[in-house]
Each structure stands twice: as structure tokens, then as C-alpha cells.
XYZ file of C-alpha atoms in Angstrom:
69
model
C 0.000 0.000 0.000
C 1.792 3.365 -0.631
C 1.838 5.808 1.964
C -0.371 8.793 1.811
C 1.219 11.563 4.221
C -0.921 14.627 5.167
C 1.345 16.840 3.101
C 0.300 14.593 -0.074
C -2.788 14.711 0.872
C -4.054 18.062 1.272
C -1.682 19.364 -1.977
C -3.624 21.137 -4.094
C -6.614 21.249 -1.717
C -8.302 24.107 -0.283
C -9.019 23.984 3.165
C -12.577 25.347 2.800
C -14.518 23.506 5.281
C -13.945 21.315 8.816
C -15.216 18.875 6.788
C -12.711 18.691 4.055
C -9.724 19.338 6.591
C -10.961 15.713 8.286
C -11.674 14.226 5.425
C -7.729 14.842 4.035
C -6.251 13.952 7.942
C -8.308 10.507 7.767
C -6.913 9.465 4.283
C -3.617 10.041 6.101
C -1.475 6.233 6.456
C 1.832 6.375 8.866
C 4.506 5.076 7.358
C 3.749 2.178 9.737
C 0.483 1.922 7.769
C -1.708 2.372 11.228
C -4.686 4.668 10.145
C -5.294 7.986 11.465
C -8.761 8.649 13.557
C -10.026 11.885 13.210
C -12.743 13.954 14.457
C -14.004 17.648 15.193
C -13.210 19.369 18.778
C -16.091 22.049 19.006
C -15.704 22.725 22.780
C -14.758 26.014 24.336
C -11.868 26.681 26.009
C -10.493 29.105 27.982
C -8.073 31.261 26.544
C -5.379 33.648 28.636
C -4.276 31.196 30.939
C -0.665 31.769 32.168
C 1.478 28.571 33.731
C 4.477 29.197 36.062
C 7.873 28.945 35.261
C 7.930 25.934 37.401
C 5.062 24.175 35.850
C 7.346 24.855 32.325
C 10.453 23.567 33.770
C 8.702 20.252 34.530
C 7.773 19.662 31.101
C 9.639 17.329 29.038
C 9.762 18.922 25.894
C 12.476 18.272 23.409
C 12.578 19.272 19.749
C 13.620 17.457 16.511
C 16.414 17.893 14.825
C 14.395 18.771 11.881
C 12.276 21.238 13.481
C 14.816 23.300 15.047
C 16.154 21.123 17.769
């Protein structure tokens, strides 16, 4: 089966809609060819809310190479 990546997918397609943005993410294969669940968030959240510099240092965060690491 080939892979279909989200960047393959979505070339050349608008994002005009929810709809067509979850259609394109559930076409999506890893390269492990698991298939990729999908579907819309439409709570609310709370915007504005500040975390302490403590609460940061705690997380374990660390980039890739490839995006800037």
C-alpha cells in the first residue's frame, strides 16, 4: 500500500470547510500503515491562561532535529 502523508494529501486542496480538513487527515497512512482517527473538537476553552515557570520547567519537551532542535 503506498503511503499517503498529510502533506500529499491536502496538496492542491483548499481547506474550505472542517469537513474537508478531516476528510484529508483521515486518508492520512503512517509510514507504519496504522490509520489515522479523526474527528471535530467544538468545545470552548479558555483562553489567557498563564502557567508558572515551574510548571514549564517540569515539562519534558524536546525538539527534533528537523524542526529546530
Amino acid at each position: 500500500m503506498p503511503l499517503r502523508t498529510l502533506s500529499l494529501n491536502w496538496r492542491a486542496h483548499p481547506l474550505t470547510s472542517y469537513e474537508t480538513a478531516l476528510n484529508l487527515i483521515s486518508a492520512t497512512i503512517t509510514c507504519t500503515e496504522l490509520p489515522v482517527t479523526v474527528r471535530l473538537d467544538t468545545g470552548s476553552y479558555l483562553t489567557g491562561i498563564e502557567i508558572s515557570e515551574q510548571h514549564i520547567a517540569a515539562l519534558t519537551i524536546r525538539p527534533d532535529r528537523f524542526h529546530g532542535g
